[in-house]
Coordinates of C-alpha atoms and ligand atoms in Angstrom, one line a residue:
M1 CA 77.6 62.8 103.8
L2 CA 76.3 66.4 104.0
S3 CA 77.8 69.0 106.2
T4 CA 76.1 70.4 109.3
M5 CA 76.8 74.0 108.2
Q6 CA 74.1 76.6 107.6
D7 CA 73.7 78.1 104.2
G8 CA 73.4 81.8 103.6
P9 CA 73.5 83.9 100.4
L10 CA 76.5 86.1 99.7
S11 CA 74.3 89.1 99.2
L12 CA 75.3 92.8 98.9
A13 CA 72.2 93.6 100.9
N14 CA 73.8 91.8 103.8
L15 CA 77.1 93.6 103.1
L16 CA 75.4 97.0 103.2
R17 CA 73.8 96.2 106.6
Y18 CA 77.1 94.9 108.0
A19 CA 79.2 97.8 106.8
T20 CA 76.9 100.6 107.9
S21 CA 76.4 99.1 111.4
V22 CA 79.6 97.3 112.4
H23 CA 81.8 99.8 110.5
A24 CA 79.6 102.8 111.0
D25 CA 82.6 105.0 111.9
A26 CA 84.6 104.2 108.8
T27 CA 84.5 107.2 106.3
V28 CA 84.2 108.1 102.7
T29 CA 86.2 111.2 102.0
T30 CA 85.9 113.2 98.8
W31 CA 88.5 115.7 97.7
T32 CA 87.0 119.0 96.5
G33 CA 90.2 120.6 95.1
R34 CA 91.3 122.3 98.3
A35 CA 89.7 120.5 101.1
A36 CA 87.9 117.3 101.9
R37 CA 84.3 116.5 102.8
R38 CA 83.6 113.4 104.8
R39 CA 80.7 111.0 105.5
T40 CA 80.7 108.0 107.7
F41 CA 79.5 104.6 106.7
G42 CA 76.7 105.1 109.3
E43 CA 75.6 108.2 107.4
L44 CA 76.0 106.3 104.1
G45 CA 73.5 103.7 105.6
A46 CA 70.8 106.3 106.2
R47 CA 71.3 107.9 102.8
A48 CA 71.2 104.5 101.1
A49 CA 67.8 103.9 102.7
R50 CA 66.5 107.2 101.4
L51 CA 68.0 106.5 98.0
A52 CA 66.4 103.0 97.8
N53 CA 63.1 104.6 98.6
A54 CA 63.6 107.3 96.0
L55 CA 64.5 104.7 93.3
R56 CA 61.6 102.5 94.2
G57 CA 59.4 105.6 93.9
L58 CA 60.8 106.1 90.4
G59 CA 59.7 102.6 89.5
V60 CA 63.1 100.9 89.8
G61 CA 62.5 97.2 90.5
P62 CA 64.5 94.0 90.5
S63 CA 67.0 93.6 87.5
D64 CA 66.4 97.2 86.3
R65 CA 69.7 98.7 85.2
V66 CA 70.8 101.9 87.1
A67 CA 73.7 103.6 85.6
T68 CA 76.2 106.2 86.8
F69 CA 78.1 108.8 84.9
M70 CA 80.3 110.1 87.7
W71 CA 83.7 110.7 89.2
N72 CA 84.8 108.7 92.3
N73 CA 83.1 110.4 95.2
S74 CA 81.0 109.7 98.2
E75 CA 77.7 110.0 96.3
H76 CA 78.9 107.5 93.7
M77 CA 79.7 105.2 96.6
E78 CA 76.1 105.6 97.9
V79 CA 74.8 104.5 94.5
Y80 CA 77.2 101.6 94.6
A81 CA 76.1 100.4 98.0
T82 CA 72.4 100.9 97.3
V83 CA 71.5 99.7 93.8
P84 CA 72.7 96.1 94.1
A85 CA 71.4 95.9 97.7
M86 CA 67.8 96.7 96.4
G87 CA 68.0 94.0 93.7
A88 CA 68.6 96.4 90.8
V89 CA 71.8 96.2 88.6
L90 CA 74.5 98.8 89.0
H91 CA 76.1 99.9 85.7
A92 CA 79.0 102.4 85.9
L93 CA 79.4 104.1 82.6
N94 CA 82.9 105.2 81.4
I95 CA 82.8 109.0 81.3
R96 CA 85.7 109.1 78.9
L97 CA 84.2 107.0 76.1
F98 CA 83.4 108.5 72.7
P99 CA 79.7 109.4 72.4
E100 CA 79.1 106.5 69.9
Q101 CA 80.4 104.0 72.3
L102 CA 78.5 105.4 75.2
V103 CA 75.3 105.4 73.3
F104 CA 75.9 101.8 72.2
I105 CA 76.7 100.6 75.7
A106 CA 73.8 102.4 77.5
N107 CA 71.3 101.2 74.9
H108 CA 72.7 97.7 74.9
A109 CA 72.5 97.5 78.7
E110 CA 69.0 99.1 78.6
D111 CA 69.9 101.6 81.4
R112 CA 66.7 103.0 82.9
V113 CA 68.1 105.6 85.4
V114 CA 71.4 107.5 85.1
F115 CA 73.1 109.4 87.9
V116 CA 75.1 112.2 86.4
D117 CA 77.8 114.3 88.1
G118 CA 77.0 118.1 87.9
S119 CA 80.4 118.7 86.2
L120 CA 79.5 116.2 83.5
V121 CA 76.0 117.5 82.6
S122 CA 76.9 119.1 79.3
T123 CA 78.8 116.0 78.1
F124 CA 75.9 113.8 79.1
E125 CA 73.3 116.1 77.6
D126 CA 74.8 115.6 74.1
V127 CA 74.2 111.8 74.2
L128 CA 71.0 111.7 76.2
P129 CA 68.6 112.1 73.2
R130 CA 70.1 108.9 71.8
L131 CA 69.6 106.8 74.9
H132 CA 66.4 105.0 74.2
T133 CA 65.7 103.3 77.5
V134 CA 66.6 106.1 80.0
R135 CA 63.5 107.5 81.8
H136 CA 65.2 109.3 84.8
V137 CA 68.3 111.4 85.1
I138 CA 69.5 112.3 88.6
V139 CA 72.0 115.1 88.8
V140 CA 74.4 114.8 91.7
N141 CA 76.4 117.8 93.0
G142 CA 75.2 120.2 90.3
D143 CA 72.4 122.1 88.8
A144 CA 69.6 119.8 87.6
S145 CA 67.7 122.6 86.0
A146 CA 70.7 123.1 83.6
L147 CA 70.1 119.8 82.0
R148 CA 68.0 119.8 78.8
A149 CA 66.2 116.5 78.5
P150 CA 64.2 115.1 75.7
R151 CA 60.4 114.4 76.2
G152 CA 59.8 111.3 78.3
V153 CA 62.9 111.8 80.5
E154 CA 62.5 113.3 84.0
V155 CA 65.4 115.1 85.6
H156 CA 65.9 115.2 89.3
D157 CA 68.2 116.7 91.8
Y158 CA 69.9 114.1 94.0
E159 CA 69.7 115.9 97.3
T160 CA 66.1 117.0 96.8
L161 CA 65.1 113.5 95.9
L162 CA 66.8 112.1 99.1
E163 CA 65.3 114.7 101.4
A164 CA 61.8 113.7 100.5
Q165 CA 62.3 110.1 101.5
P166 CA 62.1 108.1 104.8
G167 CA 65.5 107.0 106.2
V168 CA 64.5 103.4 106.6
Y169 CA 64.4 100.7 103.9
D170 CA 64.1 97.0 104.2
F171 CA 66.9 95.6 102.0
L172 CA 65.9 92.1 101.4
V173 CA 68.4 89.2 101.3
L174 CA 68.8 88.4 97.6
D175 CA 69.5 85.3 95.6
E176 CA 73.3 85.3 95.5
R177 CA 73.3 84.3 91.8
S178 CA 71.2 87.2 90.6
A179 CA 72.7 90.1 88.7
A180 CA 74.2 92.9 90.9
A181 CA 76.3 94.9 88.5
M182 CA 77.6 95.1 85.0
C183 CA 80.6 96.5 83.1
Y184 CA 81.6 96.7 79.5
T185 CA 85.1 96.0 78.1
S186 CA 86.5 99.0 76.3
G187 CA 86.0 97.4 72.8
T188 CA 89.5 97.6 71.6
T189 CA 88.4 95.0 69.0
G190 CA 84.8 95.2 67.8
D191 CA 81.9 96.4 69.9
P192 CA 82.2 96.6 73.7
K193 CA 81.1 93.5 75.4
G194 CA 79.0 93.4 78.6
V195 CA 79.9 91.3 81.7
V196 CA 77.3 90.8 84.4
Y197 CA 78.5 90.2 87.9
S198 CA 76.4 88.4 90.5
H199 CA 76.2 89.1 94.3
R200 CA 78.1 86.0 94.9
S201 CA 80.9 86.8 92.4
L202 CA 81.3 90.3 93.7
Y203 CA 81.3 89.2 97.3
L204 CA 83.9 86.4 96.8
H205 CA 86.1 88.7 94.7
A206 CA 85.9 91.5 97.2
M207 CA 86.8 89.1 100.0
H208 CA 89.9 88.1 98.1
V209 CA 90.8 91.8 97.6
T210 CA 90.8 92.3 101.4
T211 CA 93.2 89.4 102.0
P212 CA 97.0 89.8 102.3
A213 CA 97.3 87.8 99.1
A214 CA 95.8 90.9 97.4
M215 CA 95.6 94.3 99.1
G216 CA 95.3 93.2 102.8
L217 CA 92.7 95.9 103.5
A218 CA 91.9 96.5 107.2
A219 CA 89.8 98.9 109.2
S220 CA 93.0 100.8 110.0
D221 CA 93.5 101.6 106.3
T222 CA 92.5 104.6 104.3
C223 CA 92.3 103.4 100.7
L224 CA 92.8 106.0 97.9
A225 CA 90.7 104.8 95.0
I226 CA 92.3 106.5 92.0
V227 CA 91.1 103.7 89.6
P228 CA 87.8 105.0 88.4
M229 CA 84.6 103.4 89.6
F230 CA 83.7 102.8 85.9
H231 CA 86.9 100.7 85.4
V232 CA 85.9 97.2 86.6
N233 CA 84.1 98.7 89.6
A234 CA 87.3 100.4 90.8
W235 CA 88.7 96.9 91.1
S236 CA 86.0 96.1 93.8
L237 CA 87.5 98.6 96.3
P238 CA 84.0 100.0 97.3
F239 CA 82.9 96.5 98.2
A240 CA 86.2 95.5 99.8
S241 CA 86.1 98.6 102.0
M242 CA 82.6 97.7 103.1
L243 CA 83.8 94.2 104.0
S244 CA 86.9 95.3 105.9
G245 CA 85.8 98.7 107.3
A246 CA 88.7 100.4 105.5
S247 CA 87.9 104.1 104.9
L248 CA 87.9 105.3 101.3
L249 CA 89.5 108.4 99.9
M250 CA 88.0 109.6 96.6
P251 CA 89.8 112.1 94.3
D252 CA 86.6 113.2 92.5
R253 CA 87.7 115.0 89.3
F254 CA 91.1 116.1 90.7
L255 CA 93.2 113.4 89.0
Q256 CA 96.3 115.4 87.9
P257 CA 99.5 114.7 89.8
E258 CA 99.5 118.1 91.6
P259 CA 96.0 117.9 93.2
L260 CA 96.5 114.2 93.9
L261 CA 99.6 114.9 95.9
A262 CA 98.0 117.8 97.7
M263 CA 95.1 115.5 98.7
M264 CA 97.6 112.8 99.8
E265 CA 99.5 115.4 102.0
A266 CA 96.2 116.4 103.7
E267 CA 94.6 113.0 104.0
R268 CA 97.6 110.6 104.3
P269 CA 96.1 107.4 102.7
T270 CA 97.8 104.1 103.7
T271 CA 97.1 102.3 100.4
A272 CA 96.0 103.2 96.8
A273 CA 95.2 101.7 93.5
A274 CA 95.7 103.0 89.9
V275 CA 97.0 102.1 86.5
P276 CA 100.7 102.6 85.7
T277 CA 100.3 105.9 83.8
I278 CA 99.0 107.6 87.0
W279 CA 102.2 106.5 88.9
T280 CA 104.4 107.7 86.0
G281 CA 102.8 111.1 86.4
L282 CA 103.2 111.1 90.2
A283 CA 106.8 110.1 89.9
A284 CA 107.6 112.9 87.5
R285 CA 105.9 115.5 89.8
L286 CA 107.7 114.1 92.9
A287 CA 111.0 114.4 91.1
T288 CA 110.6 118.2 90.9
H289 CA 108.4 118.7 94.0
P290 CA 109.6 116.4 96.7
Q291 CA 107.0 115.2 99.2
D292 CA 106.9 112.5 101.8
I293 CA 104.4 109.9 100.6
S294 CA 105.6 107.1 102.9
H295 CA 102.2 107.1 104.7
L296 CA 101.3 104.8 101.7
R297 CA 102.3 101.4 103.1
E298 CA 101.5 99.7 99.8
V299 CA 99.9 100.6 96.5
V300 CA 98.4 98.3 93.9
V301 CA 99.1 98.7 90.2
G302 CA 97.5 96.9 87.4
G303 CA 95.5 97.1 84.2
A304 CA 98.7 97.3 82.2
A305 CA 102.3 96.2 82.7
M306 CA 104.1 98.2 85.4
P307 CA 107.6 99.2 84.3
P308 CA 110.1 97.7 86.9
T309 CA 112.1 100.9 87.0
L310 CA 109.0 102.8 88.1
M311 CA 108.4 100.2 90.9
K312 CA 111.9 100.6 92.1
T313 CA 111.7 104.4 92.0
F314 CA 108.7 104.3 94.4
E315 CA 110.3 101.8 96.7
E316 CA 113.8 103.2 96.8
Q317 CA 113.1 106.9 96.6
H318 CA 109.7 107.2 98.3
G319 CA 109.5 104.2 100.6
V320 CA 106.3 103.0 99.0
K321 CA 105.9 99.3 98.1
V322 CA 104.3 98.8 94.7
V323 CA 102.3 95.6 94.2
H324 CA 101.7 94.5 90.7
G325 CA 98.5 92.7 89.7
W326 CA 96.8 91.4 86.5
G327 CA 93.1 91.2 85.7
M328 CA 90.3 92.0 83.3
T329 CA 86.7 93.2 83.2
E330 CA 85.9 89.5 82.6
T331 CA 87.7 88.4 85.8
S332 CA 85.9 91.0 88.1
S333 CA 89.4 92.6 88.0
V334 CA 91.9 90.7 90.2
G335 CA 93.3 87.4 88.7
T336 CA 96.9 87.6 90.0
V337 CA 98.8 89.7 92.5
A338 CA 102.6 89.7 92.8
H339 CA 103.5 89.0 96.4
P340 CA 106.8 87.1 96.4
P341 CA 106.9 83.7 98.1
A342 CA 108.7 83.1 101.4
G343 CA 112.4 83.1 101.2
A344 CA 112.7 85.1 98.0
A345 CA 115.4 87.7 98.4
G346 CA 117.4 90.2 96.4
E347 CA 117.1 90.0 92.7
D348 CA 115.0 86.8 93.0
R349 CA 112.4 88.8 95.0
W350 CA 112.3 91.5 92.3
R351 CA 111.8 88.8 89.7
Y352 CA 108.6 87.8 91.4
R353 CA 107.6 91.4 92.2
V354 CA 107.8 92.6 88.5
S355 CA 105.9 89.5 87.3
Q356 CA 102.1 89.9 86.9
G357 CA 101.7 87.8 90.1
R358 CA 100.4 84.7 91.6
F359 CA 97.0 83.3 90.8
A360 CA 94.2 83.8 93.3
P361 CA 92.9 80.7 94.9
L362 CA 89.6 80.7 93.1
V363 CA 91.1 81.4 89.7
E364 CA 92.0 78.3 87.8
F365 CA 94.5 78.8 85.0
R366 CA 96.1 77.1 82.0
L367 CA 98.1 78.0 78.9
K368 CA 97.4 76.9 75.3
D369 CA 99.5 77.2 72.2
D370 CA 98.1 78.3 68.7
N371 CA 97.0 74.8 68.0
G372 CA 95.1 74.5 71.3
T373 CA 97.6 72.2 72.9
P374 CA 98.3 72.7 76.6
V375 CA 101.6 74.4 77.4
P376 CA 103.5 73.3 80.5
H377 CA 103.8 75.6 83.5
D378 CA 107.6 75.5 83.5
G379 CA 108.2 79.2 83.8
A380 CA 109.5 79.3 80.2
S381 CA 107.0 78.0 77.7
L382 CA 104.7 80.6 76.2
G383 CA 101.0 80.2 75.5
E384 CA 97.7 82.1 75.6
L385 CA 96.3 82.3 79.2
Q386 CA 92.9 80.8 79.9
V387 CA 91.1 81.1 83.2
R388 CA 87.9 80.0 84.9
G389 CA 86.4 80.3 88.4
P390 CA 83.5 81.8 90.3
W391 CA 84.4 85.4 89.6
V392 CA 85.3 84.8 85.9
T393 CA 82.6 85.4 83.4
G394 CA 81.2 82.5 81.5
S395 CA 79.7 84.5 78.6
Y396 CA 78.9 88.0 77.5
Y397 CA 75.6 89.8 78.1
S398 CA 73.0 89.9 75.4
P399 CA 69.7 91.8 75.8
S400 CA 67.9 88.8 74.3
D401 CA 68.8 86.9 77.4
E402 CA 70.8 84.5 75.3
P403 CA 74.4 85.0 76.6
V404 CA 76.9 85.3 73.8
E405 CA 80.4 83.7 73.8
A406 CA 81.9 85.8 71.0
G407 CA 84.6 83.2 70.4
A408 CA 86.2 84.1 73.7
F409 CA 85.6 80.7 75.4
D410 CA 87.2 77.3 75.1
D411 CA 85.2 74.6 76.7
G412 CA 84.1 76.8 79.6
W413 CA 87.4 78.5 80.0
L414 CA 87.8 82.3 79.3
R415 CA 90.4 82.9 76.6
T416 CA 92.1 86.1 77.9
G417 CA 93.9 87.1 74.8
D418 CA 97.0 87.5 76.9
V419 CA 100.2 85.7 76.1
G420 CA 102.7 84.7 78.8
R421 CA 104.3 82.0 80.9
I422 CA 103.5 80.5 84.2
S423 CA 106.0 79.2 86.8
P424 CA 105.5 75.9 88.7
D425 CA 104.6 77.9 91.8
G426 CA 101.7 79.7 90.0
F427 CA 103.3 83.1 89.0
L428 CA 102.2 84.6 85.7
T429 CA 104.5 86.6 83.5
L430 CA 102.9 88.3 80.5
V431 CA 104.8 89.1 77.3
D432 CA 102.0 90.6 75.2
R433 CA 98.4 90.9 74.3
A434 CA 97.7 88.6 71.4
K435 CA 96.5 91.5 69.4
D436 CA 99.7 93.5 70.1
V437 CA 102.1 90.6 69.3
I438 CA 105.0 91.6 66.9
K439 CA 106.3 88.9 64.7
S440 CA 109.4 89.9 62.7
G441 CA 110.3 87.3 60.1
G442 CA 108.1 84.8 62.0
E443 CA 110.1 85.5 65.2
W444 CA 108.4 87.0 68.2
I445 CA 109.5 90.2 69.9
S446 CA 107.9 90.9 73.3
S447 CA 106.6 94.4 73.4
I448 CA 106.2 94.4 77.2
D449 CA 109.8 93.3 77.8
M450 CA 111.1 95.8 75.3
E451 CA 109.0 98.7 76.6
N452 CA 110.3 98.0 80.1
D453 CA 113.9 98.1 78.9
V454 CA 113.4 101.4 77.0
M455 CA 111.7 102.9 80.1
A456 CA 114.7 101.8 82.2
H457 CA 116.8 104.5 80.4
P458 CA 117.0 107.5 82.7
A459 CA 116.0 110.0 79.9
V460 CA 112.8 108.1 79.1
A461 CA 109.5 108.9 80.8
E462 CA 107.2 106.6 78.8
A463 CA 107.7 104.2 75.8
A464 CA 105.3 102.1 73.8
I465 CA 106.3 99.6 71.3
F466 CA 104.0 98.6 68.5
G467 CA 104.2 96.5 65.3
V468 CA 104.4 98.1 61.9
P469 CA 104.3 96.5 58.4
D470 CA 107.7 95.8 56.9
E471 CA 108.4 94.6 53.3
R472 CA 111.3 92.4 54.2
W473 CA 110.3 91.1 57.7
D474 CA 106.5 91.4 57.5
E475 CA 106.4 93.3 60.7
R476 CA 108.9 95.3 62.8
P477 CA 108.8 97.0 66.2
C478 CA 108.4 100.8 66.2
V479 CA 109.1 102.7 69.4
A480 CA 107.2 105.8 70.6
V481 CA 109.2 107.6 73.2
V482 CA 108.3 110.4 75.6
L483 CA 111.5 112.0 77.0
R484 CA 111.7 113.0 80.6
N485 CA 111.7 116.8 81.2
G486 CA 115.0 118.1 82.5
A487 CA 116.7 114.7 82.5
G488 CA 120.0 116.4 81.5
E489 CA 121.2 115.3 78.1
P490 CA 118.2 114.2 76.1
A491 CA 118.7 110.8 74.6
D492 CA 118.4 110.3 70.8
A493 CA 117.3 107.2 68.9
A494 CA 120.8 105.9 68.5
T495 CA 121.6 106.1 72.2
L496 CA 118.4 104.4 73.1
R497 CA 119.0 101.6 70.6
E498 CA 122.5 101.2 72.0
H499 CA 120.9 100.9 75.5
L500 CA 118.6 98.2 74.2
A501 CA 121.5 96.3 72.6
E502 CA 122.7 95.4 76.1
N503 CA 119.8 92.9 76.4
W504 CA 118.5 92.3 72.9
A505 CA 119.8 90.5 69.8
K506 CA 120.8 92.6 66.9
W507 CA 117.8 91.4 64.7
Q508 CA 115.4 92.5 67.4
L509 CA 116.6 96.1 67.7
P510 CA 114.0 98.5 66.4
E511 CA 115.0 100.8 63.5
R512 CA 111.9 103.0 63.7
W513 CA 111.8 105.6 66.5
T514 CA 109.4 108.4 67.1
F515 CA 109.6 111.0 69.8
V516 CA 106.2 112.3 71.0
A517 CA 104.9 114.7 73.6
E518 CA 102.5 112.1 74.9
I519 CA 101.6 108.4 74.2
P520 CA 97.9 108.2 73.2
K521 CA 95.9 106.6 76.1
T522 CA 92.7 104.6 76.2
S523 CA 89.7 105.7 78.3
V524 CA 91.2 104.0 81.3
G525 CA 94.7 105.3 80.9
K526 CA 96.5 102.5 79.1
F527 CA 98.8 102.9 76.1
D528 CA 96.6 103.0 73.1
K529 CA 98.6 100.9 70.6
K530 CA 95.6 100.8 68.2
A531 CA 95.8 104.6 67.9
L532 CA 99.6 104.5 67.4
R533 CA 99.3 101.9 64.6
R534 CA 96.6 104.0 63.0
Q535 CA 98.7 107.2 63.2
Y536 CA 101.6 105.3 61.7
A537 CA 99.5 103.9 58.9
D538 CA 98.1 107.4 58.1
G539 CA 101.6 108.8 57.9
R540 CA 100.9 111.1 60.9
L541 CA 103.7 109.8 63.0
A542 CA 107.1 111.4 62.0
F543 CA 109.8 108.8 62.8
I544 CA 113.5 108.4 62.6
R545 CA 114.9 105.4 60.8
L546 CA 118.2 104.0 61.9
D547 CA 119.8 101.4 59.5
Ligands
LIG1 P1 90.5 96.7 78.2 O1 90.6 95.4 77.4 O2 89.5 97.7 77.8 O3 91.9 97.3 78.5 P2 90.4 95.6 80.8 O4 90.6 96.6 81.8 O5 89.4 94.5 81.0 O6 89.9 96.3 79.6 O7 91.8 95.0 80.3 C1 92.3 93.8 80.6 C2 93.6 93.6 79.9 O8 94.5 94.5 80.5 C3 94.2 92.2 80.2 O9 93.7 91.2 79.3 C4 95.7 92.5 79.9 O10 95.9 92.5 78.5 C5 95.8 93.9 80.4 N1 96.5 93.9 81.7 C6 95.8 94.0 82.9 N2 96.7 94.0 83.9 C7 98.0 93.9 83.3 C8 99.3 93.8 83.8 N3 99.6 93.8 85.1 N4 100.3 93.6 83.0 C9 100.1 93.6 81.6 N5 98.8 93.7 81.1 C10 97.8 93.8 81.9

């Protein structure tokens, strides 16, 4: 029997129409360093129409890739709202990549138009001659005449381009399965891989982000998007805010703790999203410059494991609930979010909160061991996580239109490369990335668990644990520590090892310790263990050895 229900595409063209009419009063606010500038969703609608006309005038048609090289700001949001709605494909480039990676990605994606932030013109100019498919560069908030472009590339000023256009555009309803946006993984192993999102996948995923099972976004919220729009589409916050009518607060390039806190004081966001290292920086600043941030009812942290002590600091000292989540570029971002189940209290509640979280309804999950045998979801057995679902990619993008699997799929399931356990009630706890696993004498030492324990010491600001070769045990953990400024008596390696001995067996305790000013970070602010391993191998990391 068929249903009597109507069918309708989950199209970002419809979403644009909805957000800019029903939620016309919601705002996108951009921080300028000292003050804020604000545009309503209604204004965004008029500017989106002008932008779509302008892009059409430049020859942008269905499936053409339109890239951005921008900070989080209201103009970036305009490009986000417009490009998929007109049938083209949005591609936010990571502004922190090395030039070689940027060139590889833009050429691989065959980007045709690139929006470049005025403050990033000189960085972009260096790679532009090597971008073979780019025909138009649109400079936003800057001086277009300052950009030197090779022959065949036209340079435009964003506002001039918009002014010349009519403010009406007929955004057609699109096939929900057509491409809407794409992102590349950071390429920690091998070349970066492209993931292409559909209208349907982005719509469904953004709807999940708005639910209380994820961020619970509502029209009464002001959502501070610290996570860059080039990091898995800012975890879908632009689309989720259009669905819910939540206002957006954008930090632009002011991402250091001091300006972020000044912006929060002025704009009082109710929710926020960022990777753990941002929260580490904010906590350190707040320790010396107290400020009430309890206007944040809840913040979402993911992309890397959130140290439990940091979660407790925000909750107990600042009245801000930190919600932990796990996801990947391949899963449109959100796969799990850690909201404890009903009845969980005290330490039990914290056990749930510090886990990576509970799976979303449309994300199916399973664990497999090294031999490919399924592992039970008993909360104890470890295996590699595999997922599938309508917002999980089924392959990687290839310009030849033959999608590549790159060994990352198992019978239609995405192999995440993450190792962990799953409880019977669907909570995921990760212990490592497969490529970061440390095996000492064949026995596993979880780097995430050990990092969390080192970071629980009051003298430690950040700690990363990585595997180093060892003649006797094949591999041993090495600890890189950043000590907290002004934390009283600075801890030494022996003290920290003693601290670890409370929870770890003697054979697990690391003998190699290195004290550094900063842990190297990836382009999206995660601990860069590949860089640490390389520094160690090159003899550039001075370490203390305890025996
Ligand atoms: P990259 O691989 O470049 O870091 P992604 O942002 O797609 O790009 O990273 C996804 C990976 O980040 C996951 O596979 C996992 O290893 C890690 N990750 C994401 N969220 C968490 C989390 N809450 N705890 C631990 N690891 C996480």
